[in-house]
PDB file of C-alpha atoms in Angstrom:
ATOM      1  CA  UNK A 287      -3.676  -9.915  14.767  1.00  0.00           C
ATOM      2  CA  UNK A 288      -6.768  -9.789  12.914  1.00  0.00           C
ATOM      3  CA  UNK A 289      -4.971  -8.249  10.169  1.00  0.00           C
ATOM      4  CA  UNK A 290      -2.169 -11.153   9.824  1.00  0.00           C
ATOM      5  CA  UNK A 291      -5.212 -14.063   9.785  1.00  0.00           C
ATOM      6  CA  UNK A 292      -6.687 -12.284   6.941  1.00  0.00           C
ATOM      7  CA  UNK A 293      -3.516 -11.710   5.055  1.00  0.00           C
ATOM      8  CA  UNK A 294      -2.458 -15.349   5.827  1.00  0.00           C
ATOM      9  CA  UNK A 295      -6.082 -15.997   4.132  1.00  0.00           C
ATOM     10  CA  UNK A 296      -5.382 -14.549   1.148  1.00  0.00           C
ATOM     11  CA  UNK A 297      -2.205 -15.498   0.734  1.00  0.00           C
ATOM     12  CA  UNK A 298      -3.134 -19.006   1.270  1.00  0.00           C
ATOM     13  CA  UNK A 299      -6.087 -19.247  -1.173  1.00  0.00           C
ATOM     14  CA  UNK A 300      -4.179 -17.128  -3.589  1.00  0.00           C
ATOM     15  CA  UNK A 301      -1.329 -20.114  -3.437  1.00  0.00           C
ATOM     16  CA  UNK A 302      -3.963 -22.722  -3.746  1.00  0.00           C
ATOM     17  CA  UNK A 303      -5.503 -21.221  -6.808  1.00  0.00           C
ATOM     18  CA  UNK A 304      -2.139 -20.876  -8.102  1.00  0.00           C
ATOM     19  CA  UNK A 305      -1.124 -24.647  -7.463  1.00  0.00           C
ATOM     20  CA  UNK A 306      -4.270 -25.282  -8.774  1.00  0.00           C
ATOM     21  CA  UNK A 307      -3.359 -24.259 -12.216  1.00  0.00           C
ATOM     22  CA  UNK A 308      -0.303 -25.688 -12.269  1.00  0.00           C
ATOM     23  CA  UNK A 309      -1.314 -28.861 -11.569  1.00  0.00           C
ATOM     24  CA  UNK A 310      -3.998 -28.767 -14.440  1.00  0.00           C
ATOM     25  CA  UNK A 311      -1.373 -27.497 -16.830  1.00  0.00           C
ATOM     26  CA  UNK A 312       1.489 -30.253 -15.487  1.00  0.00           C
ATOM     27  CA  UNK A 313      -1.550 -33.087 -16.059  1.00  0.00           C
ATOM     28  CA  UNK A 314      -2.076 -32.006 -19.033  1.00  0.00           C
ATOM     29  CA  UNK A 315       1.209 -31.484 -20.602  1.00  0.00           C
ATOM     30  CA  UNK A 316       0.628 -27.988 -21.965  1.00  0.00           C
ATOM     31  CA  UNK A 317       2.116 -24.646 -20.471  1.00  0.00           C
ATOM     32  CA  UNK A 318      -0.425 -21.657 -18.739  1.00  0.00           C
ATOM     33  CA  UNK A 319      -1.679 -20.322 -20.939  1.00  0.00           C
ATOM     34  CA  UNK A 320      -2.369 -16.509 -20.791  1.00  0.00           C
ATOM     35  CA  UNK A 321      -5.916 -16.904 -19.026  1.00  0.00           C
ATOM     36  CA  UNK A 322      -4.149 -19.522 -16.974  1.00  0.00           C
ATOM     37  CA  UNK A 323      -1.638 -16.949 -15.853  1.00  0.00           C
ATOM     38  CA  UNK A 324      -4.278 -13.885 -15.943  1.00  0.00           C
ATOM     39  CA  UNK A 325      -6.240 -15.883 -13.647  1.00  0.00           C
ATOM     40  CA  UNK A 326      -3.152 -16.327 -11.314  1.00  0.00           C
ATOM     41  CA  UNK A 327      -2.812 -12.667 -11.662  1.00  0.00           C
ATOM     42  CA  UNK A 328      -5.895 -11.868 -10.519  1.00  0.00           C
ATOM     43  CA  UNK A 329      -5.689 -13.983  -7.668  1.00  0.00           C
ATOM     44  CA  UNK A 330      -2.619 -12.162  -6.095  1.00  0.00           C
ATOM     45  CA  UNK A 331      -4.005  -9.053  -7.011  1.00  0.00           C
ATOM     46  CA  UNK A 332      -7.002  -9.450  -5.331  1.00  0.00           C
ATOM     47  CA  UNK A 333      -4.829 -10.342  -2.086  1.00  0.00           C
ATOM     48  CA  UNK A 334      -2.619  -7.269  -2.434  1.00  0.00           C
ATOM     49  CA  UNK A 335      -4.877  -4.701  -0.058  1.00  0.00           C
ATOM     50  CA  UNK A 336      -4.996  -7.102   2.404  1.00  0.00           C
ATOM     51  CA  UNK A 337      -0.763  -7.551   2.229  1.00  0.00           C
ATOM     52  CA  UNK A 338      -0.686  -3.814   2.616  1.00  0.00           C
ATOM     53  CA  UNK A 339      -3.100  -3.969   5.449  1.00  0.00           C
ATOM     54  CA  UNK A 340      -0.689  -6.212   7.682  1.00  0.00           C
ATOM     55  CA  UNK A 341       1.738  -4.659   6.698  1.00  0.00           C
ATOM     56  CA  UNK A 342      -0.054  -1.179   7.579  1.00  0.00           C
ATOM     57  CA  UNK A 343      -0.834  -2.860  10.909  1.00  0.00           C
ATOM     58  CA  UNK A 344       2.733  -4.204  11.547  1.00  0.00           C
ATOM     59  CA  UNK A 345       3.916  -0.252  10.979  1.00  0.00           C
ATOM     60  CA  UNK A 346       1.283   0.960  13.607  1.00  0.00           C
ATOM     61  CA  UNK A 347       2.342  -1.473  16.291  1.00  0.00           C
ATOM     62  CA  UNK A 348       5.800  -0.209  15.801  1.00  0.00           C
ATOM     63  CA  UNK A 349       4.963   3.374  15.696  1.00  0.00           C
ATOM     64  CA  UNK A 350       2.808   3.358  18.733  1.00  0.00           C
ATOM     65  CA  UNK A 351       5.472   1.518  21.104  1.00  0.00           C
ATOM     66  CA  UNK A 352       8.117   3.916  19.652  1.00  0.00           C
ATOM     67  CA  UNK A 353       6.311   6.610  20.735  1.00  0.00           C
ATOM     68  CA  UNK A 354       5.542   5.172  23.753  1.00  0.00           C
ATOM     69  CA  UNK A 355       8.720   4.325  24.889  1.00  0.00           C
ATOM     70  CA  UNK A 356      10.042   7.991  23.226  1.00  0.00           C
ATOM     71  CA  UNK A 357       7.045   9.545  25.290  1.00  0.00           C
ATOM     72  CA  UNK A 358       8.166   7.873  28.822  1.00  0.00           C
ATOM     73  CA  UNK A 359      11.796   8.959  28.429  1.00  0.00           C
ATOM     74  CA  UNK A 360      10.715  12.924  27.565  1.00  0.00           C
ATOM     75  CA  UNK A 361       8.116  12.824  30.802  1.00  0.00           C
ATOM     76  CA  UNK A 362       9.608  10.345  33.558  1.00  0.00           C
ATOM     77  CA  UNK A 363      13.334  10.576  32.826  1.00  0.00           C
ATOM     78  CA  UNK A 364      14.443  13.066  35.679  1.00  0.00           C
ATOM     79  CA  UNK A 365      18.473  12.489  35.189  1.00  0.00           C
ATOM     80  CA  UNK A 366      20.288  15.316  35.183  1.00  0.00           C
ATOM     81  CA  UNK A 367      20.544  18.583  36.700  1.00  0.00           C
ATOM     82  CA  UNK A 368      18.637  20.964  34.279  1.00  0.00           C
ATOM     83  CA  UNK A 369      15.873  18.459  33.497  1.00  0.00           C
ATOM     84  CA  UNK A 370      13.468  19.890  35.860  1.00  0.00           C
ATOM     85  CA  UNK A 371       9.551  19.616  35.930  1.00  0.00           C
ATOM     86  CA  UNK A 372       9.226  22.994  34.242  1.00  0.00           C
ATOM     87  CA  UNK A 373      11.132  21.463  31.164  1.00  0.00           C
ATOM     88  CA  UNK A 374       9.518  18.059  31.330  1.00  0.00           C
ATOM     89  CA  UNK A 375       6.067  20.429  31.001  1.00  0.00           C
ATOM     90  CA  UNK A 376       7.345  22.082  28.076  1.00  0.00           C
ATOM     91  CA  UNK A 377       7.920  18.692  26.390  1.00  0.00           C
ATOM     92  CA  UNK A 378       4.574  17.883  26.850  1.00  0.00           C
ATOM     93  CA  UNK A 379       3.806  21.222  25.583  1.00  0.00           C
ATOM     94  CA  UNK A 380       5.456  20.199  22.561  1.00  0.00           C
ATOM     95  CA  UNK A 381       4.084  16.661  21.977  1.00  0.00           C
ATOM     96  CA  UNK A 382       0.742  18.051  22.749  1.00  0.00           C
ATOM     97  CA  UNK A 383       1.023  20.260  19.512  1.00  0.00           C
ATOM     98  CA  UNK A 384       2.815  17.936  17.290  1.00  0.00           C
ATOM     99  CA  UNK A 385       0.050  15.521  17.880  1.00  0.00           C
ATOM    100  CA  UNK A 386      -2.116  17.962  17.524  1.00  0.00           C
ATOM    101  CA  UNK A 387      -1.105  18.771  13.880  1.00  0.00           C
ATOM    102  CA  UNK A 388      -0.770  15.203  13.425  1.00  0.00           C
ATOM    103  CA  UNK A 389      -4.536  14.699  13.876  1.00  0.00           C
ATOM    104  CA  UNK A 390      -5.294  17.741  11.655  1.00  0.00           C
ATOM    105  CA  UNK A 391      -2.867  16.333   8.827  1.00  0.00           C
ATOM    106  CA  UNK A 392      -4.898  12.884   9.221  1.00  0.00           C
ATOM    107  CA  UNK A 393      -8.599  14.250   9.129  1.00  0.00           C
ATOM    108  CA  UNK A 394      -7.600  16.454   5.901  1.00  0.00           C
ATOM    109  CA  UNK A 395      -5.828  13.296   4.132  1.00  0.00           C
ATOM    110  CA  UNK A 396      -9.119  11.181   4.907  1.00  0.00           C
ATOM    111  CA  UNK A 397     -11.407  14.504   3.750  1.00  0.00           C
ATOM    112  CA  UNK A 398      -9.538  14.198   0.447  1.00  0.00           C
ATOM    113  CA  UNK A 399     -10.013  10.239  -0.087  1.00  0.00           C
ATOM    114  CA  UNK A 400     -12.890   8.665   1.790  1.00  0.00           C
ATOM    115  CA  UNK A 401     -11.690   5.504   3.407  1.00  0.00           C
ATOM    116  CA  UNK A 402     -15.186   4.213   1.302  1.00  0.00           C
ATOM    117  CA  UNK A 403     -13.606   4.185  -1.749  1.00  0.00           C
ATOM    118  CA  UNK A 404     -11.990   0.553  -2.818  1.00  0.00           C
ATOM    119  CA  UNK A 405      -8.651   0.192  -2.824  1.00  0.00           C
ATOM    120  CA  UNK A 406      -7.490  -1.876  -5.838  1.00  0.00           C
ATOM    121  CA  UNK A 407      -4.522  -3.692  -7.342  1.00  0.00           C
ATOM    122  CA  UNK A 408      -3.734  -1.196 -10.021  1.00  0.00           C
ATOM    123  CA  UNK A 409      -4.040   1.848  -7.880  1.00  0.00           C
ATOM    124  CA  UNK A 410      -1.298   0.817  -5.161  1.00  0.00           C
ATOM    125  CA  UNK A 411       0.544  -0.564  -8.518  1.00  0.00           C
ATOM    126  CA  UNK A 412       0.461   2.523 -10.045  1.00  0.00           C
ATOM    127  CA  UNK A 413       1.119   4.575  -6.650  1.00  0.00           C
ATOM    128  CA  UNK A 414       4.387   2.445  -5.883  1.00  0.00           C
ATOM    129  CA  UNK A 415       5.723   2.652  -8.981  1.00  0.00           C
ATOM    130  CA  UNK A 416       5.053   6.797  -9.101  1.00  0.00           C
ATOM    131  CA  UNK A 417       6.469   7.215  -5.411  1.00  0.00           C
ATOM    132  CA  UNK A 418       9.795   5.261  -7.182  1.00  0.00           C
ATOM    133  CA  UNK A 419      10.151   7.272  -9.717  1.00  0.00           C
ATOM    134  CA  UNK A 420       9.776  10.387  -7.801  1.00  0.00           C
ATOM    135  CA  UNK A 421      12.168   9.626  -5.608  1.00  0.00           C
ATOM    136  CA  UNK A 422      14.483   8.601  -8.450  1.00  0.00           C
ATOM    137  CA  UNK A 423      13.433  11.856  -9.955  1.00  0.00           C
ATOM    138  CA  UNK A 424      14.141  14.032  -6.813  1.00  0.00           C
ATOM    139  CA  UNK A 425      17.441  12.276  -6.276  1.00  0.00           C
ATOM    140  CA  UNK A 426      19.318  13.219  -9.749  1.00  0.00           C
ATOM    141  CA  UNK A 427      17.741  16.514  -8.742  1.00  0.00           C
ATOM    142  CA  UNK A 428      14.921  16.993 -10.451  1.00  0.00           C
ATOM    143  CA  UNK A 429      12.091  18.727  -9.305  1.00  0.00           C
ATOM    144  CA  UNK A 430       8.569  18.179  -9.130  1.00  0.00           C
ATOM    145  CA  UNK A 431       5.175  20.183  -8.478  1.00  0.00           C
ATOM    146  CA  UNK A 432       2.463  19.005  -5.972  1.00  0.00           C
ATOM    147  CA  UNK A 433       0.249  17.965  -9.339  1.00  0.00           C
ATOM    148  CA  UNK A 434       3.226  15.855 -11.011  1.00  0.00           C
ATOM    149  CA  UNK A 435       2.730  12.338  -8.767  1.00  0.00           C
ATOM    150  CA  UNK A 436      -0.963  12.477  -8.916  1.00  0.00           C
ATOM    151  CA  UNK A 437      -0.674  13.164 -12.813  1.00  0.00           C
ATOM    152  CA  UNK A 438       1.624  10.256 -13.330  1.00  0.00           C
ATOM    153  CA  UNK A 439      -0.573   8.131 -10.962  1.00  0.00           C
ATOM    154  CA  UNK A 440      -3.281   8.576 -13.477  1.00  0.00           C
ATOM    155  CA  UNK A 441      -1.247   8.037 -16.278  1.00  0.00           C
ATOM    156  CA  UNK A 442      -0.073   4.641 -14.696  1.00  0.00           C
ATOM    157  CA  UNK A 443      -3.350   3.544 -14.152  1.00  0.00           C
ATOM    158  CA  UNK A 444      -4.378   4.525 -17.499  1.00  0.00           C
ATOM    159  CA  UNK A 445      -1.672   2.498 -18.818  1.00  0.00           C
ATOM    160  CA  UNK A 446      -2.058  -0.515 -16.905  1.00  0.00           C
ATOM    161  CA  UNK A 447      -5.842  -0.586 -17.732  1.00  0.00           C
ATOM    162  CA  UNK A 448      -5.235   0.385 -21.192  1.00  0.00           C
ATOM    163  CA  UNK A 449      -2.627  -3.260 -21.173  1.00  0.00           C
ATOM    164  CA  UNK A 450      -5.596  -5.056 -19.226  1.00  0.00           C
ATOM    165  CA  UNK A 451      -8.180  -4.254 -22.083  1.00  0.00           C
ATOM    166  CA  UNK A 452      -5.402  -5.265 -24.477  1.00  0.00           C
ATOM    167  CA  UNK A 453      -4.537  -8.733 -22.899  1.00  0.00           C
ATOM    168  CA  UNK A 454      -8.413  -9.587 -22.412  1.00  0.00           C
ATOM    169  CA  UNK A 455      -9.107  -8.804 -26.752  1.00  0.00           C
ATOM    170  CA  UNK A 456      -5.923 -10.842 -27.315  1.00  0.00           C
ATOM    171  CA  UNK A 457      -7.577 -13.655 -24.699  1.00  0.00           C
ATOM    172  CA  UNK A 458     -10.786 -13.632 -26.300  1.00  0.00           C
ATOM    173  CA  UNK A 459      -9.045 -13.920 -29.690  1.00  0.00           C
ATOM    174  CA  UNK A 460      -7.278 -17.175 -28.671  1.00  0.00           C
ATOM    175  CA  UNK A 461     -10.136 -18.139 -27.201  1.00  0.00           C
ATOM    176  CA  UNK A 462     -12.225 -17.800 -29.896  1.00  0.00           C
ATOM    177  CA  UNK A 463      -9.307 -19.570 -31.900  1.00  0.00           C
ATOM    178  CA  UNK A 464      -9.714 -22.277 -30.116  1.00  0.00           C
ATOM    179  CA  UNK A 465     -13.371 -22.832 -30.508  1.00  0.00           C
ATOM    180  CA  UNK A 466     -13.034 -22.671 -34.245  1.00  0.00           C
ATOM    181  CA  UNK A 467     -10.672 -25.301 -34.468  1.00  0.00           C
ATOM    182  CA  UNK A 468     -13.027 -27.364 -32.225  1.00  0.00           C
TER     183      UNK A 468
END
């Protein structure tokens, strides 16, 4: 729940900021102009880890009451002639190591990124638009190394800071246009 307020947060200031500057640029007769939209930009950007983080929250609600309900039919479902206690303990046999590896897989993923380290636009940018063209990649067949979507993950963000640094010189430029013709 705590999740949805603060994505309802950002989503709402994000929309204000947005309505903001298109109000200024309807009263004053002139389109956004590329700070304008920049600024807008920015604004959804900055609300994109917490979108992710409902929606991370929405998947682990669903995920934990799946199991739950998978769980109860594997241990209380007693239907049926050869589901006997014995088999029923070798289920939980079973779940008992799967979430055991489960656990190990999670504690090695968070050893290799602290949880400390900022999340930002550009990285989950860059990481959705390398997990698409993986699977793109994988699905006319191609194959890939472990190193390839981590490669391309820097290259994206490379790129999209690269395009950034690009669009602030050519908003400085204008800017400084501006002021001359002042």
């Amino acid at each position: 729940i705590g999740a949805g307020f603060k994505a309802l947060g950002a989503g709402s200031r994000a929309m204000v900021e947005a309505e903001t500057l298109q109000k200024k640029a309807e009263e004053t007769g002139e389109e956004l102009d590329a700070s304008a939209a920049a600024e807008m930009a920015e604004a959804l950007d900055d609300s994109l880890p917490t979108f992710l983080e409902l929606a991370w929250a929405v998947n682990k609600k669903d995920i934990q009451s799946t199991l739950k309900a998978v769980c109860k039919k594997l241990f209380d479902d007693s239907s049926g002639e050869d589901n006997t206690k014995e088999l029923r303990l070798k289920r939980a046999e079973a779940v008992k190591i799967l979430g055991r590896e489960f656990l190990l897989t999670g504690k090695q993923a968070k050893k290799s990124k602290p949880s400390s380290e900022k999340v930002d636009a550009d990285d989950i940018k860059a990481r959705v638009e390398v997990a698409t063209r993986t699977t793109m990649a994988k699905a006319q067949g191609q194959e890939l190394s472990e190193e390839d979507p981590e490669e391309m993950i820097r290259m994206a963000k490379q790129i999209s800071l690269d395009a950034r640094n690009q669009n602030d010189d050519t908003c400085s430029d204008v800017a400084d246009d501006d002021a001359d013709a002042s």
